[in-house]
mmCIF file of C-alpha atoms in Angstrom:
data_model
loop_
_atom_site.group_PDB
_atom_site.id
_atom_site.type_symbol
_atom_site.label_atom_id
_atom_site.label_comp_id
_atom_site.label_asym_id
_atom_site.label_seq_id
_atom_site.Cartn_x
_atom_site.Cartn_y
_atom_site.Cartn_z
ATOM 1 C CA MET A 1 -18.840 -19.229 107.365
ATOM 2 C CA ALA A 2 -15.706 -17.781 105.789
ATOM 3 C CA LEU A 3 -13.086 -19.921 107.486
ATOM 4 C CA ASP A 4 -10.707 -19.864 104.557
ATOM 5 C CA SER A 5 -7.719 -22.127 105.205
ATOM 6 C CA SER A 6 -5.519 -20.496 102.552
ATOM 7 C CA ASN A 7 -2.945 -19.476 105.185
ATOM 8 C CA GLN A 8 -2.625 -22.958 106.645
ATOM 9 C CA THR A 9 0.145 -25.423 105.836
ATOM 10 C CA PHE A 10 -2.163 -28.174 104.570
ATOM 11 C CA MET A 11 -1.077 -30.031 101.465
ATOM 12 C CA ARG A 12 -3.013 -28.800 98.437
ATOM 13 C CA LYS A 13 -4.110 -31.034 95.601
ATOM 14 C CA PRO A 14 -5.760 -30.281 92.247
ATOM 15 C CA LEU A 15 -9.494 -30.875 92.379
ATOM 16 C CA HIS A 16 -9.344 -33.462 89.589
ATOM 17 C CA THR A 17 -7.197 -35.720 91.818
ATOM 18 C CA ILE A 18 -9.770 -35.519 94.606
ATOM 19 C CA ALA A 19 -13.039 -35.776 92.690
ATOM 20 C CA ASP A 20 -14.373 -37.091 89.412
ATOM 21 C CA ILE A 21 -15.912 -34.210 87.458
ATOM 22 C CA ARG A 22 -18.582 -34.568 84.776
ATOM 23 C CA THR A 23 -21.309 -32.429 83.290
ATOM 24 C CA GLY A 24 -24.985 -33.238 83.549
ATOM 25 C CA HIS A 25 -27.335 -34.301 80.776
ATOM 26 C CA THR A 26 -28.030 -31.860 77.935
ATOM 27 C CA PHE A 27 -31.757 -31.720 77.240
ATOM 28 C CA ARG A 28 -32.992 -30.897 73.760
ATOM 29 C CA GLY A 29 -35.745 -28.385 74.286
ATOM 30 C CA ARG A 30 -37.761 -27.559 77.352
ATOM 31 C CA ILE A 31 -37.787 -29.850 80.363
ATOM 32 C CA GLU A 32 -41.260 -31.298 80.769
ATOM 33 C CA GLU A 33 -42.118 -32.005 84.397
ATOM 34 C CA ASP A 34 -44.135 -35.130 85.187
ATOM 35 C CA SER A 35 -45.173 -35.833 88.776
ATOM 36 C CA SER A 36 -45.195 -39.583 88.063
ATOM 37 C CA GLY A 37 -41.932 -39.509 86.078
ATOM 38 C CA ASP A 38 -38.912 -41.801 86.319
ATOM 39 C CA PHE A 39 -36.441 -39.459 88.034
ATOM 40 C CA PRO A 40 -36.177 -36.246 90.011
ATOM 41 C CA VAL A 41 -34.357 -33.545 88.033
ATOM 42 C CA VAL A 42 -32.160 -30.740 89.365
ATOM 43 C CA GLN A 43 -31.569 -27.523 87.410
ATOM 44 C CA ILE A 44 -29.258 -24.575 87.999
ATOM 45 C CA LYS A 45 -32.141 -22.505 89.421
ATOM 46 C CA ASP A 46 -32.648 -25.078 92.194
ATOM 47 C CA LEU A 47 -29.210 -24.385 93.695
ATOM 48 C CA LYS A 48 -29.838 -20.751 94.614
ATOM 49 C CA ASP A 49 -29.262 -19.975 98.320
ATOM 50 C CA ARG A 50 -28.732 -23.640 99.219
ATOM 51 C CA THR A 51 -25.893 -25.758 100.537
ATOM 52 C CA ARG A 52 -27.869 -29.011 100.396
ATOM 53 C CA ILE A 53 -30.759 -30.250 98.301
ATOM 54 C CA THR A 54 -32.804 -33.435 98.683
ATOM 55 C CA SER A 55 -34.112 -35.432 95.749
ATOM 56 C CA ASP A 56 -37.684 -35.436 97.099
ATOM 57 C CA GLN A 57 -37.720 -31.612 96.945
ATOM 58 C CA LEU A 58 -37.307 -31.691 93.171
ATOM 59 C CA PRO A 59 -39.715 -31.997 90.225
ATOM 60 C CA ARG A 60 -39.743 -35.259 88.257
ATOM 61 C CA ILE A 61 -39.317 -36.097 84.588
ATOM 62 C CA THR A 62 -39.948 -39.072 82.334
ATOM 63 C CA TRP A 63 -36.653 -40.197 80.779
ATOM 64 C CA GLN A 64 -37.032 -40.014 76.988
ATOM 65 C CA SER A 65 -33.473 -40.221 75.706
ATOM 66 C CA ASP A 66 -32.100 -43.324 73.986
ATOM 67 C CA ARG A 67 -28.965 -42.941 76.075
ATOM 68 C CA GLU A 68 -28.718 -44.694 79.415
ATOM 69 C CA PRO A 69 -29.122 -42.092 82.196
ATOM 70 C CA THR A 70 -26.185 -41.297 84.464
ATOM 71 C CA PRO A 71 -27.907 -39.871 87.526
ATOM 72 C CA ALA A 72 -26.254 -38.199 90.475
ATOM 73 C CA VAL A 73 -26.591 -39.851 93.886
ATOM 74 C CA ALA A 74 -26.403 -38.812 97.535
ATOM 75 C CA ASP A 75 -23.176 -36.989 98.521
ATOM 76 C CA ASP A 76 -22.441 -35.881 94.968
ATOM 77 C CA ILE A 77 -21.661 -32.157 94.763
ATOM 78 C CA LEU A 78 -23.428 -29.977 92.196
ATOM 79 C CA LEU A 79 -21.748 -26.838 90.842
ATOM 80 C CA PRO A 80 -22.913 -24.452 88.086
ATOM 81 C CA THR A 81 -20.917 -24.507 84.848
ATOM 82 C CA ARG A 82 -21.705 -20.869 84.041
ATOM 83 C CA GLY A 83 -23.189 -17.633 85.288
ATOM 84 C CA GLU A 84 -22.354 -15.176 88.046
ATOM 85 C CA HIS A 85 -22.722 -17.508 91.023
ATOM 86 C CA TYR A 86 -20.896 -20.796 91.625
ATOM 87 C CA ASN A 87 -22.693 -22.162 94.657
ATOM 88 C CA ALA A 88 -21.680 -25.751 95.502
ATOM 89 C CA VAL A 89 -24.575 -27.865 96.793
ATOM 90 C CA ILE A 90 -24.562 -31.400 98.202
ATOM 91 C CA LEU A 91 -27.240 -33.757 96.883
ATOM 92 C CA GLN A 92 -29.080 -35.759 99.526
ATOM 93 C CA GLY A 93 -31.779 -38.403 99.447
ATOM 94 C CA SER A 94 -31.970 -42.040 98.447
ATOM 95 C CA GLU A 95 -33.205 -41.538 94.878
ATOM 96 C CA PRO A 96 -30.856 -41.142 91.888
ATOM 97 C CA THR A 97 -31.348 -37.714 90.318
ATOM 98 C CA ILE A 98 -30.911 -36.410 86.780
ATOM 99 C CA VAL A 99 -28.685 -33.329 86.584
ATOM 100 C CA THR A 100 -29.010 -30.853 83.710
ATOM 101 C CA GLY A 101 -26.087 -29.819 81.504
ATOM 102 C CA GLN A 102 -25.701 -26.432 83.217
ATOM 103 C CA LEU A 103 -24.239 -28.201 86.237
ATOM 104 C CA TYR A 104 -21.084 -30.133 87.038
ATOM 105 C CA VAL A 105 -21.364 -33.261 89.148
ATOM 106 C CA LEU A 106 -18.407 -33.848 91.472
ATOM 107 C CA LYS A 107 -17.931 -37.212 93.185
ATOM 108 C CA THR A 108 -15.126 -37.551 95.723
ATOM 109 C CA LYS A 109 -12.797 -40.430 94.894
ATOM 110 C CA THR A 110 -10.737 -40.543 98.066
ATOM 111 C CA THR A 111 -11.717 -41.454 101.615
ATOM 112 C CA GLN A 112 -9.391 -38.692 102.807
ATOM 113 C CA MET A 113 -11.782 -35.940 101.674
ATOM 114 C CA THR A 114 -15.386 -35.645 102.840
ATOM 115 C CA PRO A 115 -18.014 -34.292 100.434
ATOM 116 C CA GLU A 116 -19.145 -31.828 103.125
ATOM 117 C CA PHE A 117 -15.664 -30.317 103.479
ATOM 118 C CA LEU A 118 -15.109 -30.164 99.732
ATOM 119 C CA ALA A 119 -18.457 -28.409 99.178
ATOM 120 C CA TRP A 120 -17.651 -26.006 102.028
ATOM 121 C CA TYR A 121 -14.291 -25.106 100.502
ATOM 122 C CA LEU A 122 -15.764 -24.596 97.037
ATOM 123 C CA ASN A 123 -18.043 -21.973 98.568
ATOM 124 C CA GLN A 124 -15.208 -20.045 100.237
ATOM 125 C CA LYS A 125 -13.796 -16.768 98.914
ATOM 126 C CA THR A 126 -10.569 -18.277 97.554
ATOM 127 C CA ALA A 127 -12.397 -20.838 95.389
ATOM 128 C CA GLN A 128 -15.104 -18.378 94.360
ATOM 129 C CA HIS A 129 -12.479 -15.848 93.251
ATOM 130 C CA TYR A 130 -10.783 -18.608 91.223
ATOM 131 C CA PHE A 131 -14.064 -19.471 89.480
ATOM 132 C CA LEU A 132 -14.905 -15.868 88.632
ATOM 133 C CA SER A 133 -11.406 -14.996 87.420
ATOM 134 C CA HIS A 134 -10.989 -18.120 85.260
ATOM 135 C CA ARG A 135 -14.279 -18.022 83.364
ATOM 136 C CA SER A 136 -14.173 -17.601 79.606
ATOM 137 C CA GLY A 137 -16.499 -16.727 76.756
ATOM 138 C CA THR A 138 -18.769 -13.841 75.879
ATOM 139 C CA GLY A 139 -22.381 -13.454 76.912
ATOM 140 C CA ILE A 140 -22.724 -15.876 79.831
ATOM 141 C CA PRO A 141 -19.135 -16.767 80.882
ATOM 142 C CA MET A 142 -18.408 -20.462 81.440
ATOM 143 C CA LEU A 143 -16.033 -22.299 83.756
ATOM 144 C CA ASN A 144 -14.587 -25.152 81.736
ATOM 145 C CA LYS A 145 -13.993 -28.595 83.198
ATOM 146 C CA GLN A 146 -10.212 -28.581 82.810
ATOM 147 C CA THR A 147 -9.867 -25.230 84.576
ATOM 148 C CA LEU A 148 -12.172 -26.383 87.374
ATOM 149 C CA GLY A 149 -10.066 -29.504 87.828
ATOM 150 C CA LEU A 150 -6.900 -27.453 88.380
ATOM 151 C CA LEU A 151 -8.273 -25.617 91.436
ATOM 152 C CA LYS A 152 -5.993 -26.419 94.385
ATOM 153 C CA ILE A 153 -7.873 -27.868 97.357
ATOM 154 C CA PRO A 154 -6.417 -28.019 100.894
ATOM 155 C CA ALA A 155 -6.416 -31.540 102.324
ATOM 156 C CA PRO A 156 -6.359 -31.327 106.131
ATOM 157 C CA LEU A 157 -6.827 -34.376 108.338
ATOM 158 C CA LEU A 158 -10.337 -35.819 108.410
ATOM 159 C CA GLU A 159 -10.705 -34.687 112.026
ATOM 160 C CA THR A 160 -9.952 -31.098 110.970
ATOM 161 C CA GLN A 161 -12.392 -31.332 108.053
ATOM 162 C CA GLN A 162 -15.132 -32.525 110.392
ATOM 163 C CA LYS A 163 -14.450 -29.712 112.885
ATOM 164 C CA ILE A 164 -14.651 -27.071 110.157
ATOM 165 C CA VAL A 165 -17.906 -28.474 108.784
ATOM 166 C CA ALA A 166 -19.435 -28.723 112.283
ATOM 167 C CA MET A 167 -18.476 -25.107 113.061
ATOM 168 C CA HIS A 168 -19.906 -23.957 109.749
ATOM 169 C CA GLU A 169 -23.209 -25.766 110.362
ATOM 170 C CA LEU A 170 -23.534 -24.172 113.818
ATOM 171 C CA TRP A 171 -22.876 -20.761 112.307
ATOM 172 C CA GLU A 172 -25.497 -21.378 109.605
ATOM 173 C CA GLN A 173 -28.058 -22.307 112.257
ATOM 174 C CA GLU A 174 -27.230 -19.159 114.222
ATOM 175 C CA ARG A 175 -27.477 -17.006 111.095
ATOM 176 C CA GLN A 176 -30.884 -18.458 110.196
ATOM 177 C CA LEU A 177 -32.191 -17.919 113.746
ATOM 178 C CA THR A 178 -30.937 -14.322 113.712
ATOM 179 C CA GLU A 179 -32.627 -13.657 110.363
ATOM 180 C CA GLN A 180 -35.867 -15.165 111.663
ATOM 181 C CA LEU A 181 -35.742 -13.002 114.807
ATOM 182 C CA LEU A 182 -35.123 -9.865 112.723
ATOM 183 C CA ASN A 183 -37.991 -10.742 110.370
ATOM 184 C CA ASN A 184 -40.333 -11.301 113.327
ATOM 185 C CA ARG A 185 -39.270 -7.981 114.861
ATOM 186 C CA GLU A 186 -39.877 -6.188 111.552
ATOM 187 C CA ILE A 187 -43.390 -7.648 111.297
ATOM 188 C CA MET A 188 -44.124 -6.612 114.887
ATOM 189 C CA LEU A 189 -42.824 -3.064 114.352
ATOM 190 C CA ASN A 190 -44.774 -2.643 111.118
ATOM 191 C CA GLY A 191 -47.904 -3.621 113.025
ATOM 192 C CA ILE A 192 -47.150 -1.025 115.716
ATOM 193 C CA PHE A 193 -46.464 1.668 113.100
ATOM 194 C CA GLN A 194 -49.727 0.899 111.309
ATOM 195 C CA HIS A 195 -51.647 1.030 114.599
ATOM 196 C CA LEU A 196 -50.112 4.421 115.472
ATOM 197 C CA LEU A 197 -50.949 5.828 112.031
ATOM 198 C CA GLU A 198 -54.585 4.788 112.413
ATOM 199 C CA GLN A 199 -55.056 6.505 115.771
#
């Protein structure tokens, strides 16, 4: 829901003052899935068309690095480091999750900003335009960590944040129901068309 608050008088703060930002783990070679592995793993492809993702929806891996893992946990926000789409997704679930190096992990560090509101704002047009216009590099453009941290984030009262998130969730539910109704109608009409053609 595009409720951009760019015209409001909320105080704005750089993202790096609101959230810790780190990149995920860089794997050497192909990720080998293992259903009995140590951790779930989330890759950039898993974020497509989502606003939330739960650890039990993800494949698992066996941790093979000598380095101690630094998994993401519930309420961390995942954001692509590169590409054409910068969809922010909230991680849910009780199990720590390994994040690949193509993703940033954002962890709010103030009680005055909810992860849900921050993820919502990162998906709004103002933030998305910032990401796309500040990428660098040839081939697959990348959004570097320092540039990401300078994005100005509005900081309304917690009550306002909660209202925005609640409105957005209602709109998402309505959108999904509308899409389902349209899909059902299309299936029904295709059946009618086919029946008429066979007469």
